[in-house]
Amino acid sequence: MTTPGEKAAVDWLVSAAPDPGACRWEWERDPPGVALLPAGRLWDVLVLPGELGRATLDVLEPLTDRPGPVLADFGASRLGFFVPPGTASHWIGTGVRGAGRGAWIVVPYPGRATGGVRWEVLPDGEGTLTDPVLLELAMHEAAARAAVGKVWRP
């Protein structure tokens, strides 16, 4: 059963599809399935390595009412943060990959588990995205915390 929040997330996600009706139809007939949705129109995605991504999300969550959507791949080896369109083309960061205009994102149906990718933070259906400045600050804080934790102490 789909919750109102999941329905709103579906509505928002399919609005990015070239054919929203076909995307919705595919998802409804293949419940555990995924869809390929284009980046660069409603969002870009910044993909962080899993350890940094998880730590960044841990820093980010208390700093904002609600971060934007976040995807994790199998094993959480990578996390993808949904940010405003155009962000990926201007982002410079070692180990961070950007998916913007011309890229496609594998997106699972909201609220359903799938083998390859899952939602860490479900879209709210209102288009909330992670502020890239706040994301960058959270990444720096997460990296600093990791560095302090790895300092050798006699």
CSV table of C-alpha atoms in Angstrom, one decimal:
chain,number,residue,atom,x,y,z
A,1,MET,CA,0.0,0.0,0.0
A,2,THR,CA,1.3,3.4,-1.0
A,3,THR,CA,1.3,6.1,1.7
A,4,PRO,CA,0.4,9.8,0.9
A,5,GLY,CA,4.1,10.7,1.3
A,6,GLU,CA,5.1,8.0,-1.2
A,7,LYS,CA,2.4,9.1,-3.6
A,8,ALA,CA,3.7,12.7,-3.5
A,9,ALA,CA,7.3,11.4,-4.0
A,10,VAL,CA,6.2,9.3,-7.0
A,11,ASP,CA,4.3,12.3,-8.5
A,12,TRP,CA,7.4,14.5,-8.2
A,13,LEU,CA,9.8,11.9,-9.5
A,14,VAL,CA,7.7,11.0,-12.6
A,15,SER,CA,7.4,14.7,-13.4
A,16,ALA,CA,11.1,14.5,-14.4
A,17,ALA,CA,10.5,11.6,-16.9
A,18,PRO,CA,10.3,12.3,-20.6
A,19,ASP,CA,6.9,10.5,-20.5
A,20,PRO,CA,5.6,10.6,-16.9
A,21,GLY,CA,2.6,8.3,-17.7
A,22,ALA,CA,4.9,5.6,-19.1
A,23,CYS,CA,7.2,5.9,-16.0
A,24,ARG,CA,4.3,5.6,-13.6
A,25,TRP,CA,2.8,2.7,-15.6
A,26,GLU,CA,6.2,0.8,-15.5
A,27,TRP,CA,6.5,1.3,-11.8
A,28,GLU,CA,3.0,0.2,-11.1
A,29,ARG,CA,3.4,-3.0,-13.1
A,30,ASP,CA,6.9,-3.8,-11.8
A,31,PRO,CA,6.6,-3.0,-8.1
A,32,PRO,CA,10.2,-3.8,-7.0
A,33,GLY,CA,11.5,-2.2,-10.2
A,34,VAL,CA,13.5,0.9,-10.9
A,35,ALA,CA,13.2,3.7,-13.5
A,36,LEU,CA,15.8,5.7,-15.3
A,37,LEU,CA,15.2,9.4,-14.8
A,38,PRO,CA,17.1,12.2,-16.4
A,39,ALA,CA,19.2,14.5,-14.2
A,40,GLY,CA,19.6,18.1,-15.0
A,41,ARG,CA,15.9,19.1,-15.2
A,42,LEU,CA,14.5,19.0,-11.7
A,43,TRP,CA,17.7,18.0,-9.9
A,44,ASP,CA,21.3,17.0,-10.3
A,45,VAL,CA,22.9,14.3,-8.2
A,46,LEU,CA,26.2,14.5,-6.4
A,47,VAL,CA,27.6,11.0,-5.7
A,48,LEU,CA,29.9,10.6,-2.7
A,49,PRO,CA,31.9,7.5,-1.7
A,50,GLY,CA,29.9,5.5,0.9
A,51,GLU,CA,31.9,6.3,4.0
A,52,LEU,CA,32.1,10.0,3.3
A,53,GLY,CA,28.5,10.0,2.1
A,54,ARG,CA,27.1,8.3,5.2
A,55,ALA,CA,29.2,10.6,7.5
A,56,THR,CA,28.0,13.7,5.5
A,57,LEU,CA,24.4,12.6,5.9
A,58,ASP,CA,24.9,12.2,9.6
A,59,VAL,CA,26.3,15.8,9.8
A,60,LEU,CA,23.6,17.2,7.4
A,61,GLU,CA,20.5,15.8,9.0
A,62,PRO,CA,20.6,17.8,12.3
A,63,LEU,CA,21.5,21.0,10.3
A,64,THR,CA,18.4,21.2,8.2
A,65,ASP,CA,14.7,20.6,8.7
A,66,ARG,CA,14.9,18.0,6.0
A,67,PRO,CA,17.7,17.2,3.5
A,68,GLY,CA,16.8,16.5,-0.1
A,69,PRO,CA,16.5,13.0,-1.4
A,70,VAL,CA,19.4,10.7,-1.0
A,71,LEU,CA,20.0,7.4,-2.8
A,72,ALA,CA,22.3,4.6,-1.7
A,73,ASP,CA,23.5,1.7,-3.9
A,74,PHE,CA,23.8,-1.9,-2.8
A,75,GLY,CA,26.0,-2.0,0.3
A,76,ALA,CA,25.9,1.8,0.6
A,77,SER,CA,29.3,2.0,-1.3
A,78,ARG,CA,28.0,5.3,-2.8
A,79,LEU,CA,25.4,7.8,-1.7
A,80,GLY,CA,23.7,10.2,-4.2
A,81,PHE,CA,22.5,13.6,-2.9
A,82,PHE,CA,19.8,15.4,-5.0
A,83,VAL,CA,20.8,19.0,-5.4
A,84,PRO,CA,19.5,21.9,-7.6
A,85,PRO,CA,20.0,21.6,-11.4
A,86,GLY,CA,23.3,23.0,-12.6
A,87,THR,CA,25.2,22.1,-9.4
A,88,ALA,CA,27.0,19.1,-11.0
A,89,SER,CA,28.5,21.2,-13.8
A,90,HIS,CA,30.1,23.6,-11.2
A,91,TRP,CA,31.1,21.1,-8.6
A,92,ILE,CA,34.8,20.4,-8.0
A,93,GLY,CA,35.6,17.8,-5.5
A,94,THR,CA,38.0,14.9,-5.3
A,95,GLY,CA,36.1,11.6,-5.3
A,96,VAL,CA,32.7,13.3,-5.9
A,97,ARG,CA,31.0,12.5,-9.1
A,98,GLY,CA,28.2,14.7,-10.5
A,99,ALA,CA,25.2,13.7,-12.6
A,100,GLY,CA,23.7,16.6,-14.4
A,101,ARG,CA,22.1,17.4,-17.8
A,102,GLY,CA,22.6,14.5,-20.1
A,103,ALA,CA,23.0,11.9,-17.3
A,104,TRP,CA,20.4,9.3,-16.2
A,105,ILE,CA,19.8,8.2,-12.7
A,106,VAL,CA,18.5,4.7,-11.6
A,107,VAL,CA,15.6,5.5,-9.2
A,108,PRO,CA,13.7,2.9,-7.2
A,109,TYR,CA,10.0,3.3,-6.6
A,110,PRO,CA,9.6,5.3,-3.3
A,111,GLY,CA,8.8,3.1,-0.4
A,112,ARG,CA,9.8,-0.2,-2.0
A,113,ALA,CA,13.0,-2.1,-1.6
A,114,THR,CA,15.0,-3.2,-4.6
A,115,GLY,CA,18.2,-5.1,-4.8
A,116,GLY,CA,20.5,-2.5,-6.3
A,117,VAL,CA,19.5,0.9,-5.0
A,118,ARG,CA,17.4,2.3,-2.1
A,119,TRP,CA,16.3,5.5,-0.7
A,120,GLU,CA,18.2,6.8,2.4
A,121,VAL,CA,16.1,9.9,2.4
A,122,LEU,CA,12.8,9.7,0.5
A,123,PRO,CA,11.8,12.6,-1.7
A,124,ASP,CA,9.1,14.7,0.1
A,125,GLY,CA,7.1,15.3,-3.1
A,126,GLU,CA,7.5,19.1,-2.8
A,127,GLY,CA,10.8,19.3,-4.6
A,128,THR,CA,13.0,19.8,-1.5
A,129,LEU,CA,16.7,19.4,-2.6
A,130,THR,CA,19.9,19.6,-0.5
A,131,ASP,CA,21.5,23.0,-0.5
A,132,PRO,CA,24.9,22.5,-2.2
A,133,VAL,CA,26.6,25.0,0.2
A,134,LEU,CA,25.3,23.2,3.2
A,135,LEU,CA,26.2,19.9,1.6
A,136,GLU,CA,29.8,21.1,1.1
A,137,LEU,CA,30.0,22.3,4.7
A,138,ALA,CA,28.7,18.9,5.9
A,139,MET,CA,31.3,17.1,3.8
A,140,HIS,CA,34.1,19.2,5.2
A,141,GLU,CA,32.9,18.5,8.7
A,142,ALA,CA,32.5,14.8,8.0
A,143,ALA,CA,36.0,14.6,6.6
A,144,ALA,CA,37.4,16.6,9.5
A,145,ARG,CA,35.7,14.2,12.0
A,146,ALA,CA,37.1,11.2,10.1
A,147,ALA,CA,40.6,12.7,10.1
A,148,VAL,CA,40.5,13.4,13.9
A,149,GLY,CA,39.4,9.8,14.5
A,150,LYS,CA,42.3,8.5,12.5
A,151,VAL,CA,45.0,10.6,14.2
A,152,TRP,CA,47.6,8.3,15.8
A,153,ARG,CA,47.8,8.6,19.5
A,154,PRO,CA,50.6,6.9,21.5
